[in-house]
Amino acid sequence: MDDRTELSGFLKSRRARLRPEDVGLRDYGGMRRVAGLRREELARLAGVSIAHYTRLEQGKGDSVSDEVLDAIGVALRLDTDELAYLHRIARRPQACAGAAASSDVPVGVRHLLESFVTTPALVVGRHTQIVGWNQLAVAVFGDFPRLPADRRTLSHLLFTEPYLRELHRTGWERAAREHVAHLRVLLGRYRGDPGLAAHIDHLRELSADFARIWAEHPVAQVRSRVYVLHHPVVGELTLHGELVALPDEPACCGLDLFAAEPGSASEQALRKLGSSS
């Protein structure tokens, strides 16, 4: 992963999605040689010189002030996650604290995983590696513990395991896009982590779908989401996903929990899976 290329590609992707009429500029018609706004149009909207903006779009962001980045973010209509990402990738990466590749899960977290009776639960690392789980998660998401450790990641499950694609069916594209968008948030948060950059480069080579979505530069923090899954044993499952941060565990991204609505058919299905796992 090249920092300058990432900053340049992100800005170009956001400029390309805006049309002159979207931002109150007059379009005089005719053929435009670029998709979306021209550099000079964007610079004018942001109130910066074209030379200043061009340097930034070339990946040279070290000397750009936070105020200029904020102005460009407003002109590009970036949302909160995208603006935070712009600020992170425009700066030199700092050394990452913590052992990002550690597979150690604290004893207390392991006990917590085992205590969930109707909640599939995963502990996920910085590189989307699955470092902890309960048996209900295996019953729902397949026998991922059998995978080699270097492929036991959420990325590999989504993009290389047919079982997960069939489990999501028509919802796979949305789940895949959410995952890639979150990976970009992690890339901004843990810049300077060679393992994360290597993981992303590996997935780009391994999966055409991953490379396609990555090239679109989605950026979004994982928040609450709802999955409708099609399980081969219990049928349709509607699960609400929550990623809970573990701030005192720098090697971990969080605890990923999946719950069904109390009293629902999905909750009964999880109980059935739990009793047989």
Short mmCIF file of C-alpha atoms in Angstrom, two decimals:
data_model
loop_
_atom_site.label_atom_id
_atom_site.label_comp_id
_atom_site.label_asym_id
_atom_site.label_seq_id
_atom_site.Cartn_x
_atom_site.Cartn_y
_atom_site.Cartn_z
CA MET A 1 0.00 0.00 0.00
CA ASP A 2 1.48 3.33 -1.08
CA ASP A 3 0.41 6.33 1.04
CA ARG A 4 0.59 8.87 -1.77
CA THR A 5 -1.36 6.64 -4.14
CA GLU A 6 -4.03 6.06 -1.50
CA LEU A 7 -4.51 9.77 -0.80
CA SER A 8 -4.55 10.61 -4.51
CA GLY A 9 -6.99 7.83 -5.36
CA PHE A 10 -9.35 8.72 -2.53
CA LEU A 11 -9.56 12.40 -3.51
CA LYS A 12 -10.05 11.59 -7.18
CA SER A 13 -12.81 9.09 -6.38
CA ARG A 14 -14.70 11.69 -4.31
CA ARG A 15 -14.23 14.42 -6.90
CA ALA A 16 -15.49 12.05 -9.62
CA ARG A 17 -18.79 11.42 -7.86
CA LEU A 18 -19.80 15.11 -7.88
CA ARG A 19 -21.34 16.87 -10.88
CA PRO A 20 -21.26 20.66 -11.31
CA GLU A 21 -24.99 20.92 -10.73
CA ASP A 22 -24.63 18.97 -7.46
CA VAL A 23 -22.59 21.80 -5.96
CA GLY A 24 -24.30 24.79 -7.55
CA LEU A 25 -21.90 25.24 -10.46
CA ARG A 26 -23.12 25.95 -13.95
CA ASP A 27 -22.46 23.23 -16.51
CA TYR A 28 -22.01 24.74 -19.94
CA GLY A 29 -22.52 21.41 -21.66
CA GLY A 30 -20.23 19.68 -24.10
CA MET A 31 -17.84 16.86 -23.41
CA ARG A 32 -16.02 16.89 -20.08
CA ARG A 33 -12.67 15.12 -20.11
CA VAL A 34 -12.97 14.06 -16.47
CA ALA A 35 -15.70 12.34 -14.50
CA GLY A 36 -17.23 14.73 -12.00
CA LEU A 37 -15.69 18.05 -10.99
CA ARG A 38 -12.49 19.41 -12.44
CA ARG A 39 -9.63 20.16 -10.07
CA GLU A 40 -10.03 23.89 -10.53
CA GLU A 41 -13.76 23.68 -9.77
CA LEU A 42 -13.11 21.77 -6.57
CA ALA A 43 -10.33 24.15 -5.52
CA ARG A 44 -12.61 27.13 -6.07
CA LEU A 45 -15.36 25.55 -3.98
CA ALA A 46 -12.90 24.83 -1.18
CA GLY A 47 -11.38 28.31 -1.33
CA VAL A 48 -7.83 27.08 -1.97
CA SER A 49 -5.46 27.62 -4.88
CA ILE A 50 -5.45 25.10 -7.70
CA ALA A 51 -1.72 24.56 -7.07
CA HIS A 52 -2.40 23.83 -3.40
CA TYR A 53 -5.16 21.33 -4.19
CA THR A 54 -3.16 19.70 -7.00
CA ARG A 55 -0.26 19.00 -4.64
CA LEU A 56 -2.68 17.37 -2.21
CA GLU A 57 -4.21 15.22 -4.95
CA GLN A 58 -0.71 14.15 -5.92
CA GLY A 59 -0.39 12.69 -2.44
CA LYS A 60 1.62 15.52 -0.88
CA GLY A 61 -0.41 16.30 2.21
CA ASP A 62 2.13 16.84 4.97
CA SER A 63 2.11 20.62 4.78
CA VAL A 64 -1.67 21.02 4.46
CA SER A 65 -3.41 22.48 7.50
CA ASP A 66 -6.40 20.89 9.20
CA GLU A 67 -8.48 23.92 8.14
CA VAL A 68 -7.68 23.32 4.47
CA LEU A 69 -8.48 19.61 4.80
CA ASP A 70 -11.80 20.52 6.44
CA ALA A 71 -12.61 22.97 3.62
CA ILE A 72 -11.82 20.34 0.99
CA GLY A 73 -13.93 17.84 2.90
CA VAL A 74 -16.89 20.22 2.85
CA ALA A 75 -16.42 20.87 -0.88
CA LEU A 76 -16.28 17.12 -1.56
CA ARG A 77 -19.30 16.55 0.71
CA LEU A 78 -17.45 13.98 2.78
CA ASP A 79 -19.31 12.36 5.65
CA THR A 80 -17.83 12.06 9.15
CA ASP A 81 -15.99 8.78 8.48
CA GLU A 82 -14.61 9.99 5.16
CA LEU A 83 -13.38 13.28 6.61
CA ALA A 84 -11.62 11.50 9.48
CA TYR A 85 -10.01 9.19 6.93
CA LEU A 86 -8.82 12.15 4.84
CA HIS A 87 -7.14 13.71 7.88
CA ARG A 88 -5.39 10.44 8.72
CA ILE A 89 -4.05 9.59 5.27
CA ALA A 90 -2.90 13.16 4.60
CA ARG A 91 -0.39 12.89 7.45
CA ARG A 92 2.75 10.85 7.87
CA PRO A 93 1.91 7.51 9.52
CA GLN A 94 2.82 7.11 13.16
CA ALA A 95 4.28 3.95 14.63
CA CYS A 96 1.50 1.58 15.69
CA ALA A 97 1.36 0.55 19.32
CA GLY A 98 0.64 -3.01 20.31
CA ALA A 99 1.27 -6.39 18.74
CA ALA A 100 -1.15 -6.28 15.84
CA ALA A 101 -0.68 -9.92 14.90
CA SER A 102 -1.12 -11.33 18.41
CA SER A 103 -3.53 -14.26 18.71
CA ASP A 104 -3.81 -14.07 22.51
CA VAL A 105 -7.31 -13.47 23.82
CA PRO A 106 -7.50 -12.44 27.49
CA VAL A 107 -8.99 -15.05 29.80
CA GLY A 108 -11.82 -12.73 30.79
CA VAL A 109 -12.82 -12.21 27.16
CA ARG A 110 -12.74 -15.97 26.57
CA HIS A 111 -15.09 -16.50 29.53
CA LEU A 112 -17.35 -13.79 28.12
CA LEU A 113 -17.49 -15.54 24.73
CA GLU A 114 -18.45 -18.84 26.35
CA SER A 115 -21.19 -17.18 28.41
CA PHE A 116 -23.25 -16.16 25.36
CA VAL A 117 -25.99 -18.77 24.93
CA THR A 118 -27.94 -17.34 21.98
CA THR A 119 -25.35 -14.89 20.64
CA PRO A 120 -22.74 -15.88 18.05
CA ALA A 121 -19.60 -13.98 19.07
CA LEU A 122 -16.17 -13.35 17.55
CA VAL A 123 -13.05 -11.55 18.68
CA VAL A 124 -11.59 -9.83 15.62
CA GLY A 125 -8.06 -8.48 15.23
CA ARG A 126 -6.69 -5.49 13.33
CA HIS A 127 -6.26 -7.50 10.15
CA THR A 128 -9.82 -8.92 10.43
CA GLN A 129 -8.31 -12.15 11.75
CA ILE A 130 -10.68 -14.19 13.92
CA VAL A 131 -8.72 -14.74 17.12
CA GLY A 132 -11.56 -15.88 19.37
CA TRP A 133 -15.05 -17.32 19.00
CA ASN A 134 -17.78 -19.34 20.67
CA GLN A 135 -19.28 -22.55 19.33
CA LEU A 136 -22.50 -20.83 18.26
CA ALA A 137 -20.47 -18.61 15.90
CA VAL A 138 -19.07 -21.78 14.31
CA ALA A 139 -22.57 -23.25 14.01
CA VAL A 140 -23.78 -20.11 12.19
CA PHE A 141 -20.77 -19.03 10.13
CA GLY A 142 -19.30 -22.42 9.28
CA ASP A 143 -16.24 -24.37 10.33
CA PHE A 144 -13.77 -21.48 10.01
CA PRO A 145 -11.52 -22.88 12.81
CA ARG A 146 -10.37 -25.54 10.31
CA LEU A 147 -8.84 -22.88 8.08
CA PRO A 148 -5.11 -22.15 8.30
CA ALA A 149 -4.45 -19.30 10.72
CA ASP A 150 -3.33 -16.94 7.93
CA ARG A 151 -6.69 -17.43 6.16
CA ARG A 152 -8.89 -17.39 9.25
CA THR A 153 -10.03 -13.82 8.67
CA LEU A 154 -13.37 -12.14 8.00
CA SER A 155 -11.94 -10.98 4.67
CA HIS A 156 -11.11 -14.51 3.54
CA LEU A 157 -14.48 -15.84 4.72
CA LEU A 158 -16.41 -13.22 2.77
CA PHE A 159 -14.34 -13.22 -0.41
CA THR A 160 -13.01 -16.77 -0.77
CA GLU A 161 -15.41 -19.12 1.04
CA PRO A 162 -18.51 -20.14 -0.99
CA TYR A 163 -20.36 -21.01 2.22
CA LEU A 164 -20.40 -17.38 3.37
CA ARG A 165 -21.56 -16.14 -0.02
CA GLU A 166 -24.41 -18.63 0.01
CA LEU A 167 -25.21 -17.75 3.62
CA HIS A 168 -25.71 -14.08 2.64
CA ARG A 169 -27.12 -14.70 -0.88
CA THR A 170 -28.51 -11.42 -2.22
CA GLY A 171 -27.14 -9.56 0.80
CA TRP A 172 -23.54 -10.58 0.05
CA GLU A 173 -22.64 -7.48 -1.99
CA ARG A 174 -23.76 -5.15 0.81
CA ALA A 175 -21.91 -7.16 3.46
CA ALA A 176 -18.78 -7.24 1.29
CA ARG A 177 -18.90 -3.50 0.65
CA GLU A 178 -19.38 -2.77 4.37
CA HIS A 179 -16.38 -4.93 5.14
CA VAL A 180 -14.11 -3.24 2.60
CA ALA A 181 -15.26 0.19 3.80
CA HIS A 182 -14.36 -0.77 7.37
CA LEU A 183 -10.97 -2.08 6.25
CA ARG A 184 -10.23 1.39 4.92
CA VAL A 185 -11.12 2.88 8.29
CA LEU A 186 -8.66 0.44 9.86
CA LEU A 187 -6.04 1.41 7.28
CA GLY A 188 -6.37 5.04 8.32
CA ARG A 189 -6.39 4.22 12.02
CA TYR A 190 -3.42 1.85 11.94
CA ARG A 191 -1.25 3.46 9.31
CA GLY A 192 2.27 2.15 9.52
CA ASP A 193 1.05 -1.37 10.32
CA PRO A 194 2.74 -3.49 7.61
CA GLY A 195 0.61 -6.53 8.41
CA LEU A 196 -2.62 -4.70 7.63
CA ALA A 197 -1.24 -3.29 4.37
CA ALA A 198 -0.01 -6.76 3.38
CA HIS A 199 -3.43 -8.24 4.17
CA ILE A 200 -5.15 -5.74 1.88
CA ASP A 201 -2.65 -6.26 -0.94
CA HIS A 202 -3.08 -10.02 -0.61
CA LEU A 203 -6.88 -9.77 -0.87
CA ARG A 204 -6.62 -7.49 -3.91
CA GLU A 205 -4.62 -10.20 -5.68
CA LEU A 206 -6.72 -13.08 -4.39
CA SER A 207 -10.23 -11.80 -5.12
CA ALA A 208 -11.47 -9.88 -8.14
CA ASP A 209 -14.54 -8.81 -6.14
CA PHE A 210 -12.36 -7.41 -3.36
CA ALA A 211 -10.17 -5.55 -5.87
CA ARG A 212 -13.27 -4.13 -7.59
CA ILE A 213 -14.81 -2.80 -4.39
CA TRP A 214 -11.48 -1.56 -3.01
CA ALA A 215 -10.89 0.47 -6.19
CA GLU A 216 -14.12 2.39 -5.46
CA HIS A 217 -12.61 3.70 -2.19
CA PRO A 218 -15.55 3.07 0.18
CA VAL A 219 -14.94 4.38 3.72
CA ALA A 220 -17.31 3.67 6.62
CA GLN A 221 -16.94 2.62 10.24
CA VAL A 222 -18.77 -0.61 11.07
CA ARG A 223 -21.76 0.20 13.21
CA SER A 224 -25.07 -1.54 13.84
CA ARG A 225 -26.14 -3.67 10.90
CA VAL A 226 -28.79 -6.29 10.14
CA TYR A 227 -28.06 -9.48 8.21
CA VAL A 228 -30.65 -11.82 6.76
CA LEU A 229 -28.84 -15.15 6.51
CA HIS A 230 -29.95 -18.39 4.86
CA HIS A 231 -28.68 -21.17 7.07
CA PRO A 232 -28.61 -24.73 5.65
CA VAL A 233 -29.93 -26.26 8.89
CA VAL A 234 -32.39 -23.78 10.45
CA GLY A 235 -33.35 -21.66 7.45
CA GLU A 236 -33.65 -17.87 7.51
CA LEU A 237 -31.90 -16.01 10.32
CA THR A 238 -32.24 -12.29 10.95
CA LEU A 239 -29.33 -11.14 13.09
CA HIS A 240 -28.38 -7.72 14.43
CA GLY A 241 -24.62 -7.20 14.41
CA GLU A 242 -22.72 -4.97 16.84
CA LEU A 243 -18.96 -4.42 16.91
CA VAL A 244 -17.94 -3.60 20.49
CA ALA A 245 -14.52 -1.97 20.86
CA LEU A 246 -11.93 -3.44 23.21
CA PRO A 247 -9.83 -0.32 23.91
CA ASP A 248 -7.52 -2.01 26.41
CA GLU A 249 -6.55 -4.71 23.90
CA PRO A 250 -4.53 -2.91 21.18
CA ALA A 251 -4.15 -6.06 19.08
CA CYS A 252 -7.94 -6.44 18.74
CA CYS A 253 -10.38 -4.44 16.71
CA GLY A 254 -13.32 -5.56 18.79
CA LEU A 255 -15.90 -8.09 19.88
CA ASP A 256 -18.36 -8.82 17.06
CA LEU A 257 -21.73 -9.91 18.41
CA PHE A 258 -24.80 -11.13 16.51
CA ALA A 259 -28.16 -11.20 18.27
CA ALA A 260 -31.69 -12.11 17.25
CA GLU A 261 -34.80 -10.24 18.36
CA PRO A 262 -36.03 -11.73 21.65
CA GLY A 263 -38.88 -14.16 21.12
CA SER A 264 -38.40 -14.29 17.37
CA ALA A 265 -38.11 -17.34 15.15
CA SER A 266 -34.46 -16.42 14.64
CA GLU A 267 -33.82 -16.59 18.37
CA GLN A 268 -35.42 -20.03 18.49
CA ALA A 269 -33.24 -21.09 15.57
CA LEU A 270 -30.12 -19.92 17.43
CA ARG A 271 -31.19 -21.92 20.48
CA LYS A 272 -31.56 -24.99 18.28
CA LEU A 273 -28.12 -24.48 16.79
CA GLY A 274 -26.65 -23.91 20.25
CA SER A 275 -28.12 -27.11 21.64
CA SER A 276 -26.66 -29.15 18.79
CA SER A 277 -23.21 -27.54 18.69
#
